[in-house]
Amino acid sequence: MSTSSVSKGCFVFKPSAKKKQKTLGVEDYFIHGCEGTENSEQRFKLCQDLWDKMKTDTEVLQDELNRKILDSLLEFTRKCSSTFQRGADDWAARMRASEIPTAALVLGVNVPDHDMTFQSLSDLLQQSVTPHVASVQAKECGALKHLMQRVLERLMNTVVSVDEDDEEAEQTSTQLHKKGVHCSLSTLCDWYKTKTMKSNTDTPGKKRSSPVKDEHQQPPVVVIFKDLEAFNPRVLQDFVLICSRYVEHLPLMFIFGIATSPSTIQHMLPHSVSSLLCIELFQSLSCTQHLATVIDKLVLTPQFPFKLSGKVLQVLISIFLYHDFSVRNFIKGLQLALLEHFHSQPLSVLCCKKKEALVNVMQLSHQDLERVRQLPSFRRYVEKQEPQEQVNLLTDDTRIKEVCQKLIKSLRKYHKNYYPILRCLHTLTSSLPKYPLGKQIRELHILCLEKNVWENDEYQSAMQLLKMLAKDELVASLQRCAEILKPVKSKKMRNVLVQLEDLLAKFNQLDKASGETTANGEDISSPGKSLQKKTDLFQLQKTLLEMKESRRSKKMSQFEILRNEALEFIDGLVRCHLSPPESQTLSEVCYYSSSAVLRRHLNATPRTTIQTALSNPYHYLQNDSLRTEDGTVSNCAPDICIVYKLHLECGRLINLYDWLEAYATVVSAAEGKDPDSDDFGKVDEVKHARFIQAVSELEFLGFIKSTKQKTDHVARLTWGGC
């Protein structure tokens, strides 16, 4: 359709009867650009099923970790509610003193995780204590009227409008208007009384045998401040002062979400205000303990076939430790690694349960089998085979499928044996001085993923320290190892458990033998006892020489022999079962190792990105007219790119007029003007406005700033090029 007209106008065309464009789903985005599209749908389903299982386990785990602190808060609210309903003397004293029960919940600096905790707390409060719960955040409560508005809206479940013009009236009486009706905390009290009376009288099947008892069935009104530190102190003070005047009629309760320290309350609220609160402190589980539990349940387990390489795990842990302490973001990083693995690795179709993986092996296409042959681990495996077997593996698809099934089973056995032995080694070494193999099991796990752990100097130091352990400490550690191995369903681990129990039995027999020797009165003499006798210098020298010779020729005790035997047994288990995953054939189908991709997605570098965009706009705009040689910028580039390039040629102070003239020259060349003409490089109003806008954008990005040294200059804040 076309329309011709002499004058400009607006023309309306009815849409043609075409089919609506299909909305792309998650699966479509996954398949788009996927490596090996022939089995992409199957891989997407495997990825989704695996993540659903991991997500469910994570949510259950987080509920268990937060259960203790949430139960304590629920008990606190129930106690305050029951005390108010009974009208006890201590509560009446608090009411006369205008004290509001307040729970100071210290959650830690992992702010992204707080939303989940507060959501669980709010749900539990509404289910078991009170339906009147309001959660507020600082970003939506910049002024007192906004805070009052949010609290009333969420408690009364209605829209509350604020008169923006009447600031003075708002500060003095804090009166709001709800749908034209005078609304304040007094109105909230009236609403609350109506609500509680209605719920007490309208309860079906309930006889009103005791009107006084029914009258006091008043659930508390809980206000949750999610991020206390971010609130305006003045707004918070005024809100507490206003609420303290209504506590005799309204059972208010506060919950303060604190990220730093409980002393924040004293810093934000003066004593005259904090004295109106009856504060009780609650401390949540530290985020590092939370992370250790998540890694233990999601990473250090053979339950999930998907695994992380040492570098990838190190990236996720580094982001956690040095950026946000957020377990939630760690789990998101794990989800991204899972998605990237199934999206970029066509053979991830084998990253599933053993039975399903064995079936999928037999369904691999010839192209997939060629991908298997190109795997570094499989090529190493082929090189170790006989010549005829090598030919069969490289040419016969049926034979390679049979071998792949055996290798998948072997990989599953490796994981079943790896994690119990890893836990045993961590149990033995986590209490050693200076923690040579790390204090946390994740540190030991990363060491084992990178290379043979027994080749590290730290491992040798740990074994030397273990040889110095006392009998009680060694036996206790070996007993903990036996407890780790008992629930493991593996033939090798059952055999290891039997051998470990035999060693423990020998230690017990040694204790009995030493006890019998002591009971029979046998004295273990030592050369040092002769030093206690009165002797001369010659006799002392002779005795010392005898002691030195006896130490050289001293035989090992039964305990030392048994201790060495136990440590050699542990060392053999480490060398047998803690080899790195790279030594296992087909490990690539389960292990995600692209740490650079993960770091680029999760650990953004905004400064590098901005400098790349300004110095090389073609990188993002993909316009052929912007393609230039390295170190240069096209005169057709955006104004800010031209201004940025020109400012790189200046020193610490930049003359704005010279900068403007240089910019006008470049823009004139872009417009195709003749360099010899009088208008070339001339500054007009349009160029001047464009230049000022580009300079303002550079100042906003932090490349320059105004300076008082010279009025017509700006100071440069960065050095170096792109």
XYZ file of C-alpha atoms in Angstrom:
722
model
C 0.000 0.000 0.000
C 1.220 3.459 -0.879
C -0.213 6.947 -0.547
C 0.841 9.994 -2.566
C 0.028 13.474 -1.415
C 1.352 16.954 -2.052
C 1.078 17.920 1.595
C 2.169 16.027 4.637
C -0.482 14.043 6.444
C -1.323 11.095 8.598
C -2.872 8.059 6.928
C -4.473 5.106 8.724
C -4.377 1.588 7.272
C -6.382 -1.240 8.706
C -4.266 -4.287 9.520
C -4.567 -7.129 7.090
C -6.018 -10.428 8.234
C -2.734 -12.157 8.931
C -1.943 -14.754 11.506
C -0.647 -13.412 14.752
C 3.056 -13.725 15.225
C 3.953 -16.693 17.354
C 5.405 -15.754 20.711
C 8.780 -17.378 21.285
C 9.051 -19.582 24.324
C 12.041 -20.500 26.461
C 12.683 -23.603 24.385
C 12.840 -21.542 21.181
C 15.468 -19.238 22.662
C 17.453 -22.275 23.821
C 17.372 -23.933 20.395
C 18.326 -20.714 18.584
C 22.105 -20.716 18.082
C 22.435 -24.047 19.875
C 25.371 -26.319 19.054
C 24.066 -29.497 17.457
C 20.425 -28.675 16.791
C 19.505 -32.285 15.986
C 19.087 -33.162 19.683
C 18.551 -29.656 21.086
C 14.963 -30.333 22.187
C 16.038 -33.389 24.143
C 18.880 -31.470 25.761
C 16.515 -28.647 26.713
C 14.181 -31.108 28.424
C 17.091 -32.726 30.292
C 18.363 -29.296 31.353
C 14.921 -28.203 32.549
C 14.260 -31.420 34.473
C 17.680 -31.319 36.120
C 17.305 -27.684 37.136
C 13.790 -28.264 38.503
C 15.188 -30.984 40.741
C 18.114 -28.826 41.875
C 15.827 -25.848 42.481
C 13.426 -27.925 44.569
C 16.250 -29.285 46.706
C 17.660 -25.779 47.100
C 14.360 -24.344 48.290
C 13.921 -27.174 50.795
C 17.472 -26.627 52.008
C 16.994 -22.885 52.421
C 13.760 -23.437 54.327
C 15.599 -25.779 56.681
C 18.422 -23.285 57.186
C 16.005 -20.420 57.927
C 13.710 -22.571 60.037
C 15.421 -21.847 63.351
C 15.434 -18.060 63.023
C 11.899 -18.016 61.599
C 10.596 -20.199 64.413
C 12.194 -17.838 66.937
C 10.498 -14.850 65.325
C 7.151 -16.636 65.247
C 7.491 -17.501 68.918
C 8.321 -13.867 69.673
C 5.227 -12.593 67.854
C 2.990 -15.224 69.490
C 4.307 -14.308 72.926
C 3.675 -10.618 72.377
C 0.242 -11.327 70.932
C -0.829 -13.610 73.779
C 0.488 -11.168 76.381
C -1.514 -8.356 74.823
C -4.668 -10.476 74.711
C -4.333 -11.481 78.363
C -3.799 -7.872 79.366
C -0.973 -8.911 81.690
C 0.601 -6.447 84.059
C 3.975 -6.442 82.312
C 2.318 -5.677 78.983
C 0.210 -2.932 80.565
C 3.388 -1.401 81.937
C 4.850 -1.457 78.444
C 1.732 0.124 77.057
C 1.837 2.908 79.624
C 5.467 3.485 78.712
C 4.485 3.467 75.002
C 6.893 0.620 74.143
C 6.435 -1.206 70.874
C 7.703 -4.824 70.635
C 10.489 -4.819 68.055
C 12.479 -7.708 66.591
C 15.926 -6.676 65.338
C 16.701 -9.310 62.703
C 20.407 -9.283 61.747
C 20.637 -10.969 58.336
C 24.135 -10.010 57.185
C 25.461 -8.105 54.202
C 24.121 -10.588 51.637
C 21.306 -8.203 50.746
C 20.055 -10.085 47.622
C 19.125 -13.033 49.860
C 16.985 -10.985 52.238
C 13.884 -10.877 50.023
C 13.484 -14.633 50.200
C 13.826 -14.626 53.993
C 11.280 -11.838 54.457
C 8.868 -13.492 52.053
C 9.019 -16.731 54.050
C 8.623 -14.791 57.302
C 5.614 -12.864 55.988
C 3.937 -16.049 54.751
C 4.475 -17.843 58.050
C 3.168 -14.889 60.062
C 0.020 -14.691 57.965
C -0.538 -18.438 58.211
C -0.069 -18.943 61.934
C -0.060 -15.626 63.825
C -1.777 -12.668 62.180
C -3.253 -11.667 58.825
C -2.131 -8.064 59.350
C 1.423 -7.922 57.963
C 2.926 -5.042 55.944
C 6.420 -5.053 54.416
C 8.054 -1.800 53.322
C 11.338 -0.840 51.667
C 13.308 2.386 51.857
C 13.147 3.118 48.124
C 9.356 3.472 48.289
C 9.295 5.461 51.551
C 11.315 8.594 50.890
C 9.031 10.733 53.049
C 6.815 10.116 56.050
C 3.629 10.456 54.013
C 4.846 7.744 51.636
C 5.719 5.414 54.508
C 2.302 5.939 56.076
C 0.651 5.429 52.712
C 2.432 2.106 52.043
C 1.690 0.751 55.524
C -1.999 1.659 55.363
C -2.419 0.336 51.828
C -0.915 -3.043 52.644
C -2.716 -3.448 55.938
C -6.132 -2.260 54.807
C -5.771 -3.684 51.299
C -7.013 -0.511 49.643
C -5.726 2.471 47.692
C -4.615 5.453 49.790
C -4.071 8.838 48.145
C -1.862 11.564 49.572
C -2.425 15.303 49.247
C 0.889 16.448 47.793
C 0.194 20.163 48.285
C -0.445 20.223 52.028
C 3.090 19.550 53.311
C 2.721 21.398 56.617
C -0.502 19.657 57.513
C 1.087 16.334 56.676
C 4.027 16.944 58.992
C 1.928 18.075 61.921
C -1.034 15.730 61.817
C 0.153 13.050 59.354
C -3.368 12.857 57.978
C -4.019 11.005 54.766
C -7.135 10.692 52.674
C -8.474 7.344 51.588
C -10.974 7.701 48.781
C -12.092 11.072 50.184
C -12.345 9.725 53.765
C -10.205 11.169 56.542
C -7.511 8.540 57.114
C -4.751 8.383 59.712
C -3.558 5.910 62.309
C -6.736 6.672 64.248
C -8.710 5.527 61.214
C -6.500 2.442 61.079
C -7.413 1.770 64.712
C -11.106 2.025 63.861
C -10.643 -0.283 60.895
C -8.730 -2.758 63.070
C -11.444 -2.798 65.749
C -14.105 -3.357 63.129
C -12.048 -6.096 61.539
C -11.349 -7.962 64.781
C -14.930 -7.669 66.040
C -16.227 -8.983 62.728
C -13.814 -11.916 62.737
C -14.740 -12.795 66.339
C -18.507 -12.637 65.840
C -18.712 -14.115 62.334
C -16.638 -17.232 62.958
C -18.835 -20.158 61.849
C -19.474 -22.872 64.416
C -18.168 -20.779 67.299
C -20.365 -20.176 70.331
C -20.076 -16.847 72.099
C -19.813 -18.319 75.576
C -17.329 -15.773 76.866
C -17.738 -12.290 75.377
C -14.757 -10.954 77.324
C -12.505 -13.634 75.932
C -13.675 -12.985 72.393
C -13.113 -9.285 72.808
C -9.412 -9.815 73.457
C -8.775 -12.024 70.406
C -6.730 -9.329 68.746
C -3.870 -10.438 66.435
C -0.885 -8.073 66.267
C -0.245 -5.638 63.447
C 3.267 -6.360 62.137
C 5.267 -3.842 60.100
C 8.444 -5.219 58.498
C 11.226 -2.795 57.535
C 13.265 -4.851 55.069
C 16.322 -2.574 54.817
C 16.572 -0.474 57.941
C 19.940 1.132 57.067
C 18.532 2.606 53.847
C 15.640 4.430 55.547
C 15.770 8.151 56.182
C 16.422 8.422 59.973
C 14.077 11.381 60.313
C 11.242 9.532 58.593
C 11.769 6.505 60.801
C 11.870 8.603 63.976
C 8.616 10.390 63.149
C 6.894 7.119 62.309
C 7.926 5.526 65.618
C 6.809 8.595 67.574
C 3.394 8.573 65.910
C 2.904 4.830 66.389
C 3.845 5.065 70.077
C 0.728 7.180 70.668
C -1.550 4.422 69.405
C -0.091 1.302 71.051
C -2.817 1.324 73.720
C -5.438 0.825 71.013
C -3.427 -0.935 68.300
C -1.150 -3.984 69.004
C 1.720 -2.832 66.804
C 4.926 -4.792 66.264
C 8.030 -3.906 64.261
C 10.578 -6.164 62.574
C 13.806 -4.408 61.561
C 15.865 -6.065 58.832
C 19.490 -5.181 59.585
C 22.401 -5.956 57.259
C 25.323 -4.625 59.306
C 25.105 -4.388 63.094
C 22.407 -3.978 65.775
C 24.073 -0.700 66.771
C 22.490 0.744 63.610
C 19.305 1.267 65.611
C 21.118 3.477 68.131
C 22.806 5.410 65.316
C 19.544 6.082 63.480
C 17.218 6.628 66.433
C 18.017 8.919 69.362
C 17.467 7.641 72.874
C 14.161 9.465 73.175
C 12.845 7.401 70.239
C 14.623 4.072 70.784
C 13.341 4.042 74.379
C 9.853 3.680 72.909
C 10.835 0.277 71.461
C 11.149 -2.997 73.348
C 13.897 -4.543 71.193
C 14.862 -8.212 71.040
C 17.795 -9.348 68.904
C 17.699 -12.263 66.428
C 20.790 -13.454 64.537
C 20.460 -15.414 61.304
C 22.827 -18.062 59.967
C 25.966 -16.589 58.407
C 26.068 -16.541 54.614
C 29.344 -18.509 54.529
C 27.737 -21.366 56.461
C 24.755 -21.118 54.129
C 27.051 -21.368 51.096
C 28.899 -24.357 52.556
C 25.597 -26.200 52.994
C 24.443 -25.353 49.459
C 27.732 -26.561 47.950
C 27.524 -29.713 50.036
C 24.017 -30.521 48.771
C 24.286 -29.389 45.138
C 27.948 -29.727 44.145
C 29.580 -32.339 46.388
C 27.109 -35.090 45.614
C 26.791 -37.838 42.974
C 23.023 -37.262 42.939
C 23.251 -34.683 40.140
C 25.193 -35.676 36.998
C 26.067 -32.073 36.129
C 29.455 -30.995 37.525
C 31.602 -27.878 37.643
C 35.276 -27.747 36.817
C 37.729 -26.280 39.299
C 38.063 -22.933 37.485
C 34.301 -22.484 37.123
C 33.699 -23.250 40.787
C 36.503 -20.865 41.715
C 34.833 -18.082 39.673
C 31.500 -18.561 41.459
C 33.125 -18.655 44.894
C 35.278 -15.600 44.134
C 32.207 -13.591 43.103
C 30.534 -14.671 46.340
C 33.491 -13.804 48.591
C 34.610 -10.566 46.940
C 31.380 -9.034 45.649
C 28.040 -9.725 47.327
C 28.115 -12.716 49.747
C 24.858 -13.734 48.093
C 23.975 -17.424 48.100
C 21.059 -16.603 45.814
C 23.428 -15.188 43.190
C 25.687 -18.221 43.592
C 22.732 -20.461 42.763
C 21.914 -18.260 39.764
C 25.502 -18.668 38.585
C 25.144 -22.412 38.948
C 21.955 -22.252 36.878
C 23.734 -20.233 34.181
C 26.568 -22.776 34.052
C 24.009 -25.578 33.691
C 22.235 -23.748 30.865
C 25.477 -22.920 29.064
C 26.657 -26.526 29.304
C 23.524 -28.001 27.748
C 23.386 -25.200 25.159
C 26.999 -25.405 23.986
C 27.813 -29.121 24.408
C 25.904 -31.442 22.021
C 27.054 -34.482 24.012
C 25.346 -33.143 27.148
C 22.504 -35.432 26.119
C 24.468 -38.004 28.134
C 24.461 -35.761 31.252
C 21.540 -37.457 32.969
C 20.764 -40.467 35.139
C 22.687 -43.642 34.369
C 19.815 -45.647 32.885
C 18.700 -42.775 30.705
C 22.276 -42.044 29.631
C 22.814 -45.671 28.558
C 19.697 -45.466 26.410
C 20.777 -42.134 24.905
C 24.178 -43.577 23.981
C 22.540 -46.100 21.671
C 20.564 -43.277 20.011
C 23.580 -41.126 19.179
C 23.896 -40.162 15.535
C 27.046 -40.613 13.481
C 27.821 -36.905 13.878
C 27.543 -37.204 17.670
C 29.844 -40.220 17.633
C 32.367 -38.187 15.681
C 32.144 -35.566 18.420
C 32.861 -38.318 20.954
C 35.943 -39.329 18.981
C 37.170 -35.726 19.098
C 36.974 -35.468 22.889
C 40.468 -35.148 24.421
C 39.700 -37.713 27.129
C 38.413 -40.250 24.597
C 41.438 -39.730 22.357
C 43.711 -40.492 25.306
C 41.655 -43.596 25.983
C 41.993 -44.750 22.368
C 45.768 -44.274 22.419
C 46.052 -46.757 25.296
C 44.202 -49.531 23.419
C 45.508 -52.241 21.125
C 45.950 -51.311 17.432
C 42.958 -53.342 16.276
C 40.780 -51.901 19.025
C 41.864 -48.406 18.007
C 40.710 -49.055 14.469
C 37.351 -50.373 15.703
C 36.779 -47.374 17.936
C 37.590 -44.919 15.163
C 35.575 -46.618 12.413
C 32.874 -48.845 13.908
C 29.890 -46.943 15.333
C 28.444 -50.017 17.010
C 31.674 -50.730 18.860
C 32.066 -47.164 20.089
C 28.522 -47.203 21.467
C 29.290 -50.330 23.500
C 32.479 -48.774 24.833
C 30.697 -45.514 25.662
C 28.185 -47.409 27.790
C 31.038 -48.951 29.782
C 32.711 -45.565 30.150
C 29.470 -43.943 31.375
C 29.157 -46.630 34.055
C 32.789 -46.108 35.023
C 32.250 -42.353 35.304
C 29.272 -42.873 37.624
C 31.339 -45.224 39.825
C 34.108 -42.640 39.952
C 31.715 -40.007 41.327
C 30.219 -42.422 43.869
C 33.673 -43.150 45.268
C 35.159 -39.665 44.883
C 32.932 -37.694 47.253
C 33.078 -40.052 50.300
C 36.885 -40.200 50.131
C 36.989 -36.406 49.696
C 34.948 -35.986 52.876
C 37.178 -38.428 54.738
C 40.336 -36.564 53.733
C 38.732 -33.263 54.736
C 37.741 -34.721 58.102
C 41.339 -35.749 58.759
C 42.989 -32.497 57.622
C 40.482 -29.732 58.473
C 41.685 -29.497 62.077
C 45.421 -29.456 61.336
C 47.450 -26.308 62.178
C 47.399 -23.650 59.435
C 44.977 -25.815 57.392
C 47.415 -27.011 54.673
C 44.559 -28.414 52.543
C 42.059 -25.695 53.410
C 39.577 -25.160 56.200
C 36.508 -25.578 53.989
C 35.838 -28.712 51.978
C 35.302 -26.606 48.841
C 38.987 -25.590 48.961
C 40.078 -29.231 49.060
C 37.619 -30.065 46.280
C 39.104 -27.379 44.011
C 42.616 -28.731 44.686
C 41.483 -32.211 43.695
C 39.798 -30.924 40.528
C 42.877 -29.100 39.268
C 45.511 -31.850 39.500
C 46.615 -34.865 41.530
C 46.253 -33.657 45.085
C 48.972 -36.001 46.382
C 51.527 -34.156 44.233
C 50.999 -30.892 46.143
C 53.445 -29.829 48.818
C 50.467 -28.994 51.036
C 49.361 -32.613 50.918
C 52.793 -33.817 52.008
C 52.758 -31.310 54.863
C 49.330 -32.541 55.931
C 50.508 -36.175 55.985
C 53.515 -35.183 58.104
C 51.243 -33.425 60.569
C 48.906 -36.424 60.696
C 51.871 -38.583 61.759
C 52.170 -36.388 64.852
C 48.561 -36.829 65.988
C 47.884 -38.307 69.385
C 46.040 -41.598 69.588
C 42.745 -40.116 70.772
C 42.667 -37.513 67.983
C 43.544 -40.030 65.277
C 41.003 -42.586 66.441
C 38.272 -39.920 66.656
C 39.025 -38.779 63.085
C 38.985 -42.363 61.780
C 35.646 -42.968 63.501
C 34.200 -39.904 61.770
C 35.467 -41.296 58.460
C 33.667 -44.581 59.208
C 30.450 -42.639 59.854
C 30.844 -40.955 56.456
C 31.290 -44.288 54.653
C 28.411 -46.171 56.307
C 25.513 -44.744 54.220
C 27.418 -45.051 50.905
C 26.030 -47.799 48.669
C 29.117 -48.875 46.780
C 31.021 -52.171 46.827
C 34.386 -50.460 46.989
C 33.292 -48.168 49.798
C 31.878 -51.117 51.750
C 35.249 -52.851 51.462
C 36.974 -49.662 52.561
C 34.629 -49.449 55.551
C 35.493 -53.016 56.573
C 39.223 -52.279 56.422
C 38.750 -49.054 58.370
C 36.786 -50.839 61.082
C 39.589 -53.438 61.324
C 42.066 -50.613 61.932
C 39.836 -49.159 64.635
C 39.578 -52.591 66.256
C 43.371 -52.805 66.333
C 43.551 -49.424 68.053
C 41.038 -50.645 70.651
C 43.084 -53.801 71.236
C 46.139 -51.619 71.680
C 44.321 -49.650 74.382
C 43.370 -52.866 76.179
C 46.939 -54.196 75.994
C 48.377 -50.963 77.408
C 45.753 -51.014 80.171
C 46.690 -54.575 81.150
C 50.393 -53.693 81.187
C 49.718 -50.784 83.524
C 47.508 -52.966 85.751
C 50.267 -55.603 86.123
C 52.543 -52.920 87.507
C 55.120 -53.002 84.737
C 57.150 -49.821 84.803
C 58.236 -48.330 81.556
C 61.643 -46.995 82.423
C 63.291 -44.277 80.490
C 66.919 -43.166 80.410
C 65.833 -39.761 81.570
C 65.033 -41.085 85.044
C 68.723 -41.614 85.727
C 69.188 -37.876 85.372
C 67.179 -37.356 88.527
C 69.870 -39.116 90.556
C 72.759 -37.189 92.066
C 75.757 -37.601 89.773
C 78.962 -35.922 88.666
C 79.804 -34.295 85.351
C 81.412 -37.435 83.841
C 78.419 -39.608 84.734
C 76.026 -36.978 83.312
C 77.928 -36.919 79.994
C 77.838 -40.710 79.811
C 74.112 -40.807 80.500
C 73.371 -38.211 77.796
C 75.372 -40.207 75.226
C 73.418 -43.335 76.139
C 70.147 -41.467 75.689
C 71.259 -40.247 72.270
C 72.207 -43.735 71.138
C 68.960 -45.192 72.471
C 66.956 -42.641 70.471
C 68.794 -43.582 67.290
C 68.238 -47.281 67.797
C 64.807 -46.920 69.352
C 62.209 -49.173 67.808
C 58.791 -47.876 66.825
C 56.040 -48.497 69.324
C 52.961 -50.515 68.442
C 50.907 -47.331 68.230
C 53.352 -45.695 65.818
C 53.346 -48.768 63.598
C 49.554 -48.863 63.593
C 49.326 -45.103 62.957
C 51.615 -45.369 59.927
C 49.542 -48.274 58.660
C 46.345 -46.206 58.951
C 47.862 -43.201 57.181
C 49.231 -45.393 54.386
C 45.747 -46.808 53.997
C 44.277 -43.299 53.727
C 47.011 -42.260 51.284
C 46.201 -45.258 49.096
C 42.522 -44.307 49.022
C 43.416 -40.738 48.025
C 45.652 -41.887 45.170
C 43.034 -44.365 43.980
C 39.847 -42.301 44.139
C 40.772 -38.579 44.160
C 42.313 -38.308 40.712
C 41.094 -35.204 38.797
C 38.052 -35.553 36.506
C 40.203 -34.938 33.425
C 41.662 -38.403 33.928
C 38.198 -39.920 33.460
C 37.068 -40.681 29.932
C 33.953 -38.817 28.735
C 34.208 -36.358 31.636
C 33.454 -33.545 29.153
C 29.801 -34.621 28.894
C 29.226 -33.836 32.594
C 31.754 -31.118 33.465
C 31.308 -27.484 32.463
C 34.688 -25.772 32.136
C 34.110 -22.459 30.268
C 35.065 -20.197 33.146
C 35.726 -17.221 30.841
C 32.145 -17.285 29.522
C 30.759 -17.494 33.033
C 32.971 -14.671 34.270
C 31.953 -12.463 31.344
C 28.261 -12.948 32.105
C 28.406 -12.687 35.901
C 31.345 -10.386 36.597
C 30.731 -7.450 34.288
C 33.395 -4.796 33.645
C 31.447 -1.592 32.863
C 34.516 0.613 32.445
C 36.037 -1.669 29.813
C 32.703 -1.935 28.048
C 32.204 1.839 27.958
C 35.723 2.463 26.672
C 35.253 -0.177 23.969
C 31.987 1.437 22.874
C 33.528 4.922 22.723
C 36.776 3.963 21.019
C 35.319 1.312 18.688
C 31.604 1.997 18.085
C 31.514 -0.625 15.316
C 31.893 -3.312 17.989
C 28.305 -2.669 19.138
C 26.597 -0.793 16.287
C 27.852 -3.143 13.514
C 27.658 -0.355 10.922
C 30.119 -0.782 8.058
C 30.682 2.966 7.820
C 32.144 2.861 11.341
C 34.682 0.140 10.541
C 38.160 1.679 10.876
C 41.689 0.663 11.650
C 42.773 0.149 15.218
C 43.263 3.358 17.170
C 41.133 5.543 14.900
C 37.485 6.617 14.940
C 35.402 7.315 11.841
C 34.204 10.877 11.360
C 30.734 9.365 10.924
C 30.799 8.019 14.466
C 28.428 9.350 17.154
C 29.362 12.718 18.623
C 30.388 11.291 21.982
C 32.843 8.906 20.281
C 34.457 11.792 18.370
C 34.673 13.940 21.494
C 36.093 11.017 23.475
C 38.777 10.368 20.839
C 39.766 14.049 20.762
C 39.990 14.253 24.542
C 42.496 11.390 24.559
C 44.943 13.666 22.725
C 44.802 16.293 25.489
C 46.635 16.606 28.751
C 45.328 16.998 32.292
C 43.443 20.213 31.477
C 41.397 20.516 28.277
C 40.630 23.877 26.668
C 36.955 23.779 25.754
C 37.275 26.201 22.832
C 40.128 24.248 21.210
C 38.194 21.052 21.829
C 35.110 22.552 20.128
C 37.097 23.690 17.084
C 38.661 20.259 16.660
C 35.222 18.671 16.911
C 33.772 21.088 14.313
C 36.595 20.218 11.917
C 35.907 16.476 12.188
C 32.156 16.935 11.771
C 32.651 19.210 8.744
C 34.715 16.474 7.106
C 31.916 13.999 7.828
C 29.443 16.319 6.129
C 31.572 16.257 2.967
C 32.449 19.954 2.908
C 35.398 21.199 0.960
C 38.406 21.707 3.271
C 39.340 24.852 1.349
C 35.944 26.489 1.788
C 35.276 29.204 4.353
C 32.518 27.191 6.074
C 34.788 24.216 6.741
C 35.323 23.816 10.492
C 33.041 26.732 11.298
C 31.122 26.416 14.571
C 27.408 26.996 14.215
C 24.599 26.651 16.744
C 23.848 23.029 15.844
C 27.451 21.873 16.162
C 27.840 23.829 19.380
C 24.760 22.174 20.879
C 25.869 18.713 19.790
C 29.313 19.328 21.292
C 27.886 20.517 24.611
C 25.664 17.447 24.800
C 28.592 15.096 24.098
C 30.762 16.827 26.714
C 27.934 16.556 29.260
C 27.652 12.843 28.545
C 31.392 12.380 29.061
C 31.137 14.239 32.364
C 28.242 12.012 33.403
C 30.317 8.911 32.593
C 33.175 10.235 34.730
C 35.820 10.990 32.108
C 36.052 14.740 32.807
C 35.010 17.242 35.449
C 34.817 21.011 35.756
C 37.750 22.744 37.429
C 38.241 26.054 39.238
C 41.824 26.459 38.033
C 40.682 27.844 34.669
C 37.117 28.770 33.860
C 37.282 27.707 30.218
C 38.916 24.362 30.947
C 37.839 20.932 32.195
C 39.996 18.407 34.012
C 40.570 14.974 32.590
C 39.925 12.094 35.024
C 41.224 9.088 33.082
C 44.507 8.242 31.409
C 45.462 5.894 28.634
C 43.565 4.991 25.507
C 41.131 2.170 24.846
